[in-house]
PDB file of C-alpha atoms in Angstrom:
ATOM      1  CA  MET A   1      18.881  17.194  22.794  1.00 92.00           C
ATOM      2  CA  THR A   2      14.751  17.862  22.997  1.00 97.00           C
ATOM      3  CA  LYS A   3      14.192  20.154  25.886  1.00 98.00           C
ATOM      4  CA  ILE A   4      10.558  19.570  27.527  1.00 98.00           C
ATOM      5  CA  ALA A   5       9.035  21.534  29.914  1.00 98.00           C
ATOM      6  CA  ILE A   6       6.489  19.905  32.234  1.00 98.00           C
ATOM      7  CA  PHE A   7       3.772  22.370  33.794  1.00 97.00           C
ATOM      8  CA  GLY A   8       1.289  20.292  36.186  1.00 93.00           C
ATOM      9  CA  SER A   9      -1.615  22.351  37.841  1.00 92.00           C
ATOM     10  CA  ALA A  10      -5.069  21.540  38.963  1.00 92.00           C
ATOM     11  CA  PHE A  11      -6.337  23.647  35.869  1.00 95.00           C
ATOM     12  CA  ASN A  12      -9.350  23.860  37.820  1.00 94.00           C
ATOM     13  CA  PRO A  13     -10.327  25.519  35.322  1.00 96.00           C
ATOM     14  CA  PRO A  14      -7.386  26.925  32.966  1.00 97.00           C
ATOM     15  CA  SER A  15      -6.975  30.530  33.446  1.00 97.00           C
ATOM     16  CA  LEU A  16      -5.071  33.555  31.786  1.00 97.00           C
ATOM     17  CA  GLY A  17      -2.508  33.140  34.417  1.00 95.00           C
ATOM     18  CA  HIS A  18      -1.910  29.456  33.217  1.00 96.00           C
ATOM     19  CA  GLN A  19      -1.619  31.071  29.710  1.00 97.00           C
ATOM     20  CA  SER A  20       0.792  33.672  30.725  1.00 95.00           C
ATOM     21  CA  VAL A  21       3.006  31.189  32.009  1.00 95.00           C
ATOM     22  CA  ILE A  22       2.577  28.943  29.124  1.00 96.00           C
ATOM     23  CA  GLN A  23       3.664  31.438  26.506  1.00 96.00           C
ATOM     24  CA  SER A  24       6.956  32.130  28.518  1.00 95.00           C
ATOM     25  CA  LEU A  25       7.869  28.539  27.632  1.00 96.00           C
ATOM     26  CA  GLU A  26       7.828  28.830  23.801  1.00 94.00           C
ATOM     27  CA  HIS A  27      11.474  28.286  23.537  1.00 96.00           C
ATOM     28  CA  TYR A  28      10.668  24.518  24.727  1.00 98.00           C
ATOM     29  CA  ASP A  29      10.604  21.900  22.033  1.00 98.00           C
ATOM     30  CA  LYS A  30       7.503  20.779  23.838  1.00 98.00           C
ATOM     31  CA  VAL A  31       5.464  21.745  26.803  1.00 98.00           C
ATOM     32  CA  LEU A  32       3.430  19.105  28.527  1.00 98.00           C
ATOM     33  CA  LEU A  33       0.503  20.340  30.837  1.00 98.00           C
ATOM     34  CA  VAL A  34      -0.189  17.749  33.062  1.00 97.00           C
ATOM     35  CA  PRO A  35      -3.736  18.185  34.867  1.00 96.00           C
ATOM     36  CA  SER A  36      -3.517  16.784  38.673  1.00 93.00           C
ATOM     37  CA  ILE A  37      -5.602  13.618  38.974  1.00 92.00           C
ATOM     38  CA  SER A  38      -5.457  13.605  42.525  1.00 80.00           C
ATOM     39  CA  HIS A  39      -4.273  16.603  44.501  1.00 67.00           C
ATOM     40  CA  ALA A  40      -1.230  15.587  46.850  1.00 64.00           C
ATOM     41  CA  TRP A  41      -2.588  18.101  49.500  1.00 62.00           C
ATOM     42  CA  GLY A  42      -6.215  17.049  49.236  1.00 64.00           C
ATOM     43  CA  LYS A  43      -7.175  20.175  47.309  1.00 73.00           C
ATOM     44  CA  THR A  44     -10.881  19.747  46.016  1.00 79.00           C
ATOM     45  CA  MET A  45     -10.915  19.830  42.195  1.00 89.00           C
ATOM     46  CA  LEU A  46     -13.249  19.588  39.693  1.00 88.00           C
ATOM     47  CA  ASP A  47     -13.692  15.942  37.802  1.00 91.00           C
ATOM     48  CA  TYR A  48     -10.446  15.116  36.165  1.00 93.00           C
ATOM     49  CA  ALA A  49     -12.121  14.289  32.917  1.00 94.00           C
ATOM     50  CA  LYS A  50     -13.784  17.507  32.651  1.00 94.00           C
ATOM     51  CA  ARG A  51     -10.606  19.526  33.330  1.00 95.00           C
ATOM     52  CA  CYS A  52      -8.868  17.721  30.715  1.00 97.00           C
ATOM     53  CA  GLU A  53     -11.341  18.649  28.267  1.00 96.00           C
ATOM     54  CA  LEU A  54     -11.139  22.124  29.336  1.00 97.00           C
ATOM     55  CA  VAL A  55      -7.367  21.943  29.081  1.00 98.00           C
ATOM     56  CA  ASP A  56      -7.638  20.667  25.402  1.00 98.00           C
ATOM     57  CA  LEU A  57      -9.987  23.531  24.715  1.00 98.00           C
ATOM     58  CA  PHE A  58      -7.666  25.922  26.398  1.00 98.00           C
ATOM     59  CA  ILE A  59      -4.502  24.486  24.401  1.00 98.00           C
ATOM     60  CA  ALA A  60      -6.593  24.880  20.805  1.00 98.00           C
ATOM     61  CA  ASP A  61      -7.444  28.355  21.911  1.00 98.00           C
ATOM     62  CA  MET A  62      -3.455  29.272  22.675  1.00 96.00           C
ATOM     63  CA  ASN A  63      -2.585  28.182  19.078  1.00 89.00           C
ATOM     64  CA  GLN A  64       0.881  27.429  20.435  1.00 94.00           C
ATOM     65  CA  THR A  65       2.463  24.324  18.565  1.00 96.00           C
ATOM     66  CA  ASN A  66       4.632  23.009  21.011  1.00 97.00           C
ATOM     67  CA  VAL A  67       1.884  22.734  23.989  1.00 98.00           C
ATOM     68  CA  GLU A  68       0.093  19.479  24.454  1.00 98.00           C
ATOM     69  CA  ARG A  69      -1.708  17.820  27.590  1.00 98.00           C
ATOM     70  CA  SER A  70      -0.288  15.012  29.157  1.00 98.00           C
ATOM     71  CA  CYS A  71      -2.402  12.146  30.676  1.00 95.00           C
ATOM     72  CA  ILE A  72       0.719  10.395  32.408  1.00 96.00           C
ATOM     73  CA  GLU A  73      -1.040  10.572  35.800  1.00 95.00           C
ATOM     74  CA  GLU A  74      -3.627   8.330  35.006  1.00 93.00           C
ATOM     75  CA  SER A  75      -1.280   5.566  34.388  1.00 93.00           C
ATOM     76  CA  LEU A  76       0.073   6.482  37.922  1.00 94.00           C
ATOM     77  CA  LEU A  77      -2.873   6.715  39.714  1.00 90.00           C
ATOM     78  CA  GLU A  78      -3.280   3.983  42.978  1.00 87.00           C
ATOM     79  CA  PRO A  79      -6.424   3.790  44.884  1.00 84.00           C
ATOM     80  CA  ASN A  80      -6.471   6.220  47.812  1.00 78.00           C
ATOM     81  CA  ALA A  81      -3.221   8.092  46.954  1.00 79.00           C
ATOM     82  CA  SER A  82      -2.160  10.877  45.238  1.00 82.00           C
ATOM     83  CA  VAL A  83       0.204  11.136  42.441  1.00 89.00           C
ATOM     84  CA  THR A  84       3.568  12.929  43.093  1.00 92.00           C
ATOM     85  CA  THR A  85       5.503  15.129  40.951  1.00 94.00           C
ATOM     86  CA  TYR A  86       8.758  12.866  41.492  1.00 96.00           C
ATOM     87  CA  ALA A  87       6.417  10.045  39.937  1.00 96.00           C
ATOM     88  CA  VAL A  88       5.261  12.038  37.074  1.00 97.00           C
ATOM     89  CA  LEU A  89       8.812  13.472  36.097  1.00 98.00           C
ATOM     90  CA  ASN A  90      10.200   9.779  36.501  1.00 97.00           C
ATOM     91  CA  ALA A  91       7.237   8.579  34.150  1.00 98.00           C
ATOM     92  CA  ILE A  92       7.868  11.193  31.656  1.00 98.00           C
ATOM     93  CA  GLN A  93      11.650  10.958  31.527  1.00 98.00           C
ATOM     94  CA  GLU A  94      11.143   7.093  30.862  1.00 98.00           C
ATOM     95  CA  GLN A  95       8.910   8.133  27.800  1.00 97.00           C
ATOM     96  CA  TYR A  96      11.387  10.507  26.628  1.00 98.00           C
ATOM     97  CA  PRO A  97      14.808   9.283  27.825  1.00 97.00           C
ATOM     98  CA  THR A  98      17.122  11.423  26.056  1.00 97.00           C
ATOM     99  CA  ALA A  99      15.052  14.630  27.029  1.00 98.00           C
ATOM    100  CA  GLU A 100      16.227  17.268  29.095  1.00 98.00           C
ATOM    101  CA  LEU A 101      13.367  18.022  31.242  1.00 98.00           C
ATOM    102  CA  THR A 102      12.349  20.928  33.250  1.00 98.00           C
ATOM    103  CA  PHE A 103       9.756  21.184  35.933  1.00 97.00           C
ATOM    104  CA  VAL A 104       7.802  24.382  35.828  1.00 97.00           C
ATOM    105  CA  LEU A 105       6.289  25.704  39.071  1.00 90.00           C
ATOM    106  CA  GLY A 106       3.567  28.136  39.262  1.00 76.00           C
ATOM    107  CA  PRO A 107       3.842  30.853  42.131  1.00 68.00           C
ATOM    108  CA  ASP A 108       1.521  29.198  44.384  1.00 71.00           C
ATOM    109  CA  ASN A 109       3.891  26.129  44.511  1.00 79.00           C
ATOM    110  CA  LEU A 110       6.929  28.000  44.445  1.00 79.00           C
ATOM    111  CA  PHE A 111       7.294  28.554  48.187  1.00 82.00           C
ATOM    112  CA  SER A 112       6.141  25.214  49.091  1.00 86.00           C
ATOM    113  CA  PHE A 113       8.381  23.288  46.801  1.00 91.00           C
ATOM    114  CA  GLY A 114      10.211  21.801  49.900  1.00 90.00           C
ATOM    115  CA  ARG A 115       6.917  19.968  50.845  1.00 90.00           C
ATOM    116  CA  PHE A 116       6.979  17.931  47.385  1.00 92.00           C
ATOM    117  CA  HIS A 117       7.762  14.239  47.693  1.00 92.00           C
ATOM    118  CA  ASN A 118      11.462  13.693  47.030  1.00 95.00           C
ATOM    119  CA  ALA A 119      12.016  17.778  46.579  1.00 95.00           C
ATOM    120  CA  LYS A 120      15.685  17.444  46.891  1.00 96.00           C
ATOM    121  CA  GLU A 121      15.802  14.760  44.221  1.00 97.00           C
ATOM    122  CA  ILE A 122      13.882  16.379  41.883  1.00 97.00           C
ATOM    123  CA  ALA A 123      16.064  19.502  42.113  1.00 96.00           C
ATOM    124  CA  GLU A 124      19.198  17.173  41.864  1.00 97.00           C
ATOM    125  CA  ARG A 125      17.829  15.280  38.626  1.00 97.00           C
ATOM    126  CA  TRP A 126      15.877  17.815  36.640  1.00 98.00           C
ATOM    127  CA  SER A 127      15.590  21.643  36.334  1.00 97.00           C
ATOM    128  CA  VAL A 128      13.295  23.329  38.240  1.00 96.00           C
ATOM    129  CA  LEU A 129      11.931  26.680  36.805  1.00 95.00           C
ATOM    130  CA  ALA A 130       9.841  29.089  38.892  1.00 93.00           C
ATOM    131  CA  CYS A 131       7.651  31.071  36.494  1.00 91.00           C
ATOM    132  CA  PRO A 132       5.424  33.804  37.660  1.00 86.00           C
ATOM    133  CA  GLU A 133       2.264  34.489  36.059  1.00 87.00           C
ATOM    134  CA  ARG A 134       2.460  37.699  33.980  1.00 91.00           C
ATOM    135  CA  VAL A 135      -1.439  37.931  33.962  1.00 94.00           C
ATOM    136  CA  LYS A 136      -2.764  37.925  37.574  1.00 92.00           C
ATOM    137  CA  VAL A 137      -5.691  35.603  36.842  1.00 94.00           C
ATOM    138  CA  ARG A 138      -6.315  32.656  39.110  1.00 92.00           C
ATOM    139  CA  SER A 139      -8.702  29.656  38.882  1.00 93.00           C
ATOM    140  CA  THR A 140     -10.281  30.597  41.916  1.00 93.00           C
ATOM    141  CA  GLN A 141     -11.591  33.912  40.412  1.00 95.00           C
ATOM    142  CA  ILE A 142     -13.142  32.040  37.536  1.00 95.00           C
ATOM    143  CA  ARG A 143     -14.918  29.594  40.046  1.00 93.00           C
ATOM    144  CA  GLU A 144     -16.116  32.298  42.188  1.00 94.00           C
ATOM    145  CA  HIS A 145     -17.264  34.486  39.038  1.00 94.00           C
ATOM    146  CA  LEU A 146     -19.196  31.123  38.036  1.00 93.00           C
ATOM    147  CA  GLN A 147     -20.856  30.689  41.531  1.00 91.00           C
ATOM    148  CA  GLN A 148     -21.887  34.216  41.231  1.00 92.00           C
ATOM    149  CA  GLY A 149     -23.458  34.082  37.627  1.00 91.00           C
ATOM    150  CA  LEU A 150     -20.666  36.376  36.475  1.00 93.00           C
ATOM    151  CA  ASN A 151     -18.927  36.356  33.209  1.00 94.00           C
ATOM    152  CA  VAL A 152     -15.726  34.804  32.945  1.00 96.00           C
ATOM    153  CA  ASP A 153     -14.645  35.896  29.183  1.00 97.00           C
ATOM    154  CA  HIS A 154     -11.770  38.248  30.830  1.00 97.00           C
ATOM    155  CA  LEU A 155     -10.414  35.661  32.796  1.00 98.00           C
ATOM    156  CA  THR A 156      -9.741  32.448  30.382  1.00 98.00           C
ATOM    157  CA  THR A 157      -9.528  31.745  26.825  1.00 98.00           C
ATOM    158  CA  THR A 158     -12.740  32.028  24.502  1.00 97.00           C
ATOM    159  CA  SER A 159     -13.382  28.374  24.090  1.00 97.00           C
ATOM    160  CA  VAL A 160     -13.112  27.607  27.856  1.00 97.00           C
ATOM    161  CA  ALA A 161     -15.267  30.607  28.952  1.00 96.00           C
ATOM    162  CA  LYS A 162     -17.772  29.719  26.203  1.00 95.00           C
ATOM    163  CA  HIS A 163     -17.678  25.886  27.582  1.00 94.00           C
ATOM    164  CA  LEU A 164     -18.097  26.997  30.915  1.00 94.00           C
ATOM    165  CA  SER A 165     -21.068  29.460  30.095  1.00 89.00           C
ATOM    166  CA  LEU A 166     -22.908  26.531  28.110  1.00 86.00           C
ATOM    167  CA  SER A 167     -22.386  23.465  30.766  1.00 77.00           C
ATOM    168  CA  PRO A 168     -21.525  25.311  34.256  1.00 63.00           C
ATOM    169  CA  LEU A 169     -19.289  23.028  36.286  1.00 62.00           C
ATOM    170  CA  TYR A 170     -19.559  24.645  39.331  1.00 54.00           C
TER     171      TYR A 170
END
């Protein structure tokens, strides 16, 4: 049976903290990174297409063959609504009907999991894995550094840092 980890995040932008979580998932057959297209709790994010571009650069830098970006949220988006984790997991399960799915939570979502739409059903239907960051770097730090004109090479992967320095997004 194929084992797939689903790691949803704003990736606003992707950080070395995200990378440390993803590296701990190397035993999965596939790791799907799912950038949030519309945040459920109204979080302000960089344009979705730009974050997807950054996630693609991020994945290429990691050189971890089981990792890919999922654009599933694009097909689930409805006007004036957020895309829920439940809807994402349901849609991915339809794409991979025989796969065993694991929903990966970062540390920022662990304590708010009970607020997720259909949290109880998520926990009943799929595995849920709380995966702390081994490297304590947050996207917020990257955004703050960029706003202050500081270097972000030590906070994200090489291509992402280079892209952010050549075409500032914040």
